[in-house]
Tab-separated table of C-alpha atoms in Angstrom:
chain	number	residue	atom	x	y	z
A	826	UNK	CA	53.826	27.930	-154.446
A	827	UNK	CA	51.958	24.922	-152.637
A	828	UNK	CA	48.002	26.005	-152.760
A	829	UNK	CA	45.041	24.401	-150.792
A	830	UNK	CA	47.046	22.325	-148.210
A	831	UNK	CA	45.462	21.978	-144.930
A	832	UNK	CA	47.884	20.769	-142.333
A	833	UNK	CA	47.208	17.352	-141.025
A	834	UNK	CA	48.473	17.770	-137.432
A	835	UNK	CA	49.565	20.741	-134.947
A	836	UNK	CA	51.790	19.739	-132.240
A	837	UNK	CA	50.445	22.051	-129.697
A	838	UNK	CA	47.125	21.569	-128.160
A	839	UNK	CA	45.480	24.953	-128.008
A	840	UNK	CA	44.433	27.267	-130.723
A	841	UNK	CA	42.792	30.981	-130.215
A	842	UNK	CA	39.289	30.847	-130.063
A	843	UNK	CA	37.564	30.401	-133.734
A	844	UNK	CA	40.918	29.515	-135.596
A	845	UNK	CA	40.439	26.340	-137.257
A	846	UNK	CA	43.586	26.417	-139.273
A	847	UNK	CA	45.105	23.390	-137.988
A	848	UNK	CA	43.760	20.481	-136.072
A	849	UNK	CA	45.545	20.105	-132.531
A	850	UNK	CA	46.067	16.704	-131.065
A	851	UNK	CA	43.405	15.738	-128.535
A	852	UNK	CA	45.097	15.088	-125.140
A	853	UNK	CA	45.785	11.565	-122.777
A	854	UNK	CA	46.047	11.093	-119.143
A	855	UNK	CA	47.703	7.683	-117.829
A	856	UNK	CA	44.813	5.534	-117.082
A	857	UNK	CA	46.737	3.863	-114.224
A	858	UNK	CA	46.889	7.687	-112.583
A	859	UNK	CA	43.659	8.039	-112.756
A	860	UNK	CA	42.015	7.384	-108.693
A	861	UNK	CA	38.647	5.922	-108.430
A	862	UNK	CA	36.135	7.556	-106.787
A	863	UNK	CA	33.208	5.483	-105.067
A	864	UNK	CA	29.750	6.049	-105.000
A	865	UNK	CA	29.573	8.772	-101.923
A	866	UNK	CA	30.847	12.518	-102.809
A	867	UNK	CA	34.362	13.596	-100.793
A	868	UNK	CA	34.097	15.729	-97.571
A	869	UNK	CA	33.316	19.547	-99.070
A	870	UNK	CA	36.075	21.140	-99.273
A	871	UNK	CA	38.396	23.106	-101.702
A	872	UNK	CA	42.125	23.263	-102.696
A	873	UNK	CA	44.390	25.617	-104.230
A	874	UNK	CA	47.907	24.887	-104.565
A	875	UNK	CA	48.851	27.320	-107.493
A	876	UNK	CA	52.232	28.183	-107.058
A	877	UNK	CA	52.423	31.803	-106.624
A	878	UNK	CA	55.360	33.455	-109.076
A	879	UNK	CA	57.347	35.930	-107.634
A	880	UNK	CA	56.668	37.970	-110.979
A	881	UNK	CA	53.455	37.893	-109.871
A	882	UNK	CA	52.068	41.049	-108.787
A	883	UNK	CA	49.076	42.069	-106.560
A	884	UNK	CA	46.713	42.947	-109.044
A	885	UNK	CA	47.379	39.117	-110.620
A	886	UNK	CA	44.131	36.870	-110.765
A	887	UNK	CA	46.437	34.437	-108.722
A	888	UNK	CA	46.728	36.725	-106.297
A	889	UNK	CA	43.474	38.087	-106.033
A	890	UNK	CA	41.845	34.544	-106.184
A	891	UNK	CA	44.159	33.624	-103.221
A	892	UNK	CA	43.168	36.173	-101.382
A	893	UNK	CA	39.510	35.494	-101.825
A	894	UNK	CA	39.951	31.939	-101.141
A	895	UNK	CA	41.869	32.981	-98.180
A	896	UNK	CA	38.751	35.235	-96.939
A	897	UNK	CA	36.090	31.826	-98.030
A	898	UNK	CA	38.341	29.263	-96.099
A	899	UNK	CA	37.116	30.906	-93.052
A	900	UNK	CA	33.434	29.753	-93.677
A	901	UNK	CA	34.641	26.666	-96.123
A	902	UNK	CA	36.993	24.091	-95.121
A	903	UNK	CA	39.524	25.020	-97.392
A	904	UNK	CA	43.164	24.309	-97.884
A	905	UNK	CA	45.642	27.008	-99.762
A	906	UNK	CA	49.156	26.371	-98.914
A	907	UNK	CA	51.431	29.287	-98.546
A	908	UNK	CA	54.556	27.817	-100.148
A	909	UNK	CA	55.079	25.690	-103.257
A	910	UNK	CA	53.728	22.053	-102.278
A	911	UNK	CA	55.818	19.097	-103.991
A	912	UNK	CA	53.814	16.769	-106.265
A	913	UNK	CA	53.145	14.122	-103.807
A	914	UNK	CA	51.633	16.932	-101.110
A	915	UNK	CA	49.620	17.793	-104.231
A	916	UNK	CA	48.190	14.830	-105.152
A	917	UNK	CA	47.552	14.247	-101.701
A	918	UNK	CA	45.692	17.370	-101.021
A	919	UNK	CA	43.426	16.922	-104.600
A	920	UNK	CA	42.469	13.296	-103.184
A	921	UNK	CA	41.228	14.641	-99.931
A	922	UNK	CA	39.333	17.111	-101.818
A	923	UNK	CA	35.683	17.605	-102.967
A	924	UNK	CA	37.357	20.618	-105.183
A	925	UNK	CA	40.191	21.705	-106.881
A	926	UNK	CA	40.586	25.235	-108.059
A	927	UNK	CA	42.846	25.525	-110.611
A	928	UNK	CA	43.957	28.990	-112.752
A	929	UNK	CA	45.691	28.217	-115.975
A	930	UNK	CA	49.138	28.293	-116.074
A	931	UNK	CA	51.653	28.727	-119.138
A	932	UNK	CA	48.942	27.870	-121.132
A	933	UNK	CA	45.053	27.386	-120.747
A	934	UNK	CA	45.311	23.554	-120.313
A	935	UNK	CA	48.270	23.078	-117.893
A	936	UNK	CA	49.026	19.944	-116.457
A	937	UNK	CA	47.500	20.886	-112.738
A	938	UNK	CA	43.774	20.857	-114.474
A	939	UNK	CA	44.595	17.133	-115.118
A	940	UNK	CA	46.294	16.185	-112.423
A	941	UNK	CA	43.281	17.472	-110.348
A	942	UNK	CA	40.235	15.603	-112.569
A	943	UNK	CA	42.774	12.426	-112.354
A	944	UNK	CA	42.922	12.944	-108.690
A	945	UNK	CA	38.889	12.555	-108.352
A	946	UNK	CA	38.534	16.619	-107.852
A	947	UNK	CA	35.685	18.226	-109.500
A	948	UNK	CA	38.079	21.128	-111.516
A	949	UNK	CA	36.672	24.834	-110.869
A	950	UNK	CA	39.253	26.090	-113.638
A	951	UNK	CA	39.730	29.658	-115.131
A	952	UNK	CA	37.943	29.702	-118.623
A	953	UNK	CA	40.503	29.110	-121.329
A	954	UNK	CA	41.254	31.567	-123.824
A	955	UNK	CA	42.301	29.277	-126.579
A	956	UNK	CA	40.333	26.035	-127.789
A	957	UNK	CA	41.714	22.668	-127.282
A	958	UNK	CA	39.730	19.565	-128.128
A	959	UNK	CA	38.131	17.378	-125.674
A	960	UNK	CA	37.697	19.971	-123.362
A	961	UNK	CA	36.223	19.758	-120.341
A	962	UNK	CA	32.499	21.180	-120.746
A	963	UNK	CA	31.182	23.778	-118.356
A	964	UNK	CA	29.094	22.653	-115.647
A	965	UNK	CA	29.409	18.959	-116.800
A	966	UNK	CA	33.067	17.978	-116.233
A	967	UNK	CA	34.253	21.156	-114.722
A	968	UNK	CA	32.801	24.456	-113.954
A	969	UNK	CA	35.007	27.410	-115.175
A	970	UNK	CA	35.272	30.968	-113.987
A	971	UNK	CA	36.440	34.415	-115.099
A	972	UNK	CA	37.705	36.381	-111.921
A	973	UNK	CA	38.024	35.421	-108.621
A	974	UNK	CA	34.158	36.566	-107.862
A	975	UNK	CA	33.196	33.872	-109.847
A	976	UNK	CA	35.358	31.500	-108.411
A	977	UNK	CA	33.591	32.040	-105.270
A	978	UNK	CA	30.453	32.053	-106.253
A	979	UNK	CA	30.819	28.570	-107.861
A	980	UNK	CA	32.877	27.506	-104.613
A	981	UNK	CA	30.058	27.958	-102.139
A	982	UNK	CA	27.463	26.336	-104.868
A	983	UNK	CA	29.501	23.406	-105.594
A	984	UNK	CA	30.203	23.029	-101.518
A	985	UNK	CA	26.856	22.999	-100.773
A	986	UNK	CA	25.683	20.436	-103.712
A	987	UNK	CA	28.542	17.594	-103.265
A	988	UNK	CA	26.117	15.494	-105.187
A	989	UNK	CA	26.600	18.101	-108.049
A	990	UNK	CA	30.382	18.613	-107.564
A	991	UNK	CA	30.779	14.210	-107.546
A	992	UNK	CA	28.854	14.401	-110.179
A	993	UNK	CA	30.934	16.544	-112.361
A	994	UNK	CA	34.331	15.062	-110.748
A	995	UNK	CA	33.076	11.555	-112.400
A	996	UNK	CA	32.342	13.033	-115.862
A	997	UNK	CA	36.174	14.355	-115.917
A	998	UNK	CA	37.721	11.298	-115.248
A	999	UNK	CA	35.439	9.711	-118.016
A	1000	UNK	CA	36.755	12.527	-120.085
A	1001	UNK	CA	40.481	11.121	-119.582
């Protein structure tokens, strides 16, 4: 029997909130991904490209936060394609962006969150429900949200304050 041996590394980069039983790896983005933003905030306006899953029912946050985003696009310019975009439609729709909104995927830090801050998007992602380090910080390098009302809510604030929304895009990529 082996007796006070922490482990030294965890090869998986989230942990439920409060466990500190093994230290996960901090993340990396390729610098040379990473698109640089200029002084002026982006045009307002949001993106969601979440792929819908077909497993996916109705009562899913990504449906309901479609469906709300749908409803906001009509007062917001917003894009939310229908149909799974390929990667280079995504990056291209996160660099015409102000906003990305981004649900977590397989895992609370998927790969879209990145791609998104990388892209120059300030991330309005769902709050995670594990901790991973170097996380972005609410309302400094992201904002995060619980349920599509929040998403909304934060939407139309972050639409109307680009300065705010810039702001916070900057801070992510300074984060990668």
């Amino acid at each position: 029997q082996v007796t006070e041996i922490e482990p030294v590394a965890y090869f998986k980069r989230e942990l439920p909130p409060g466990e500190s039983w093994a230290r996960p790896l901090p993340f990396s983005y390729p610098r040379e991904r990473v698109v640089s933003l200029g002084e002026a905030p982006r045009v307002p306006r949001f993106v969601y490209s979440a792929h819908q899953w077909d497993w996916c029912g109705k009562s899913s946050l990504r449906s309901r936060l479609r469906d709300a985003l749908g409803l906001l696009s009509h007062q917001y310019d917003g894009s939310i394609p229908q149909a799974r975009v390929s990667v280079t439609e995504n990056h291209e729709l996160n660099q015409a962006s102000l906003l990305a909104v981004s649900p977590s995927g397989r895992g609370s830090l998927c790969n879209r969150h990145l791609e998104a801050i990388a892209d120059g998007c300030c991330v309005v992602m769902e709050w995670p429900t594990v901790q991973w380090p170097d996380a972005p910080r609410d309302s400094i390098e992201c904002r995060y949200f619980r349920n599509e009302f929040e998403a909304v809510e934060i939407i139309e604030e972050l639409l109307t304050c680009p300065d705010k929304a810039h702001a916070m895009a900057l801070a992510g990529q300074a984060l990668l």
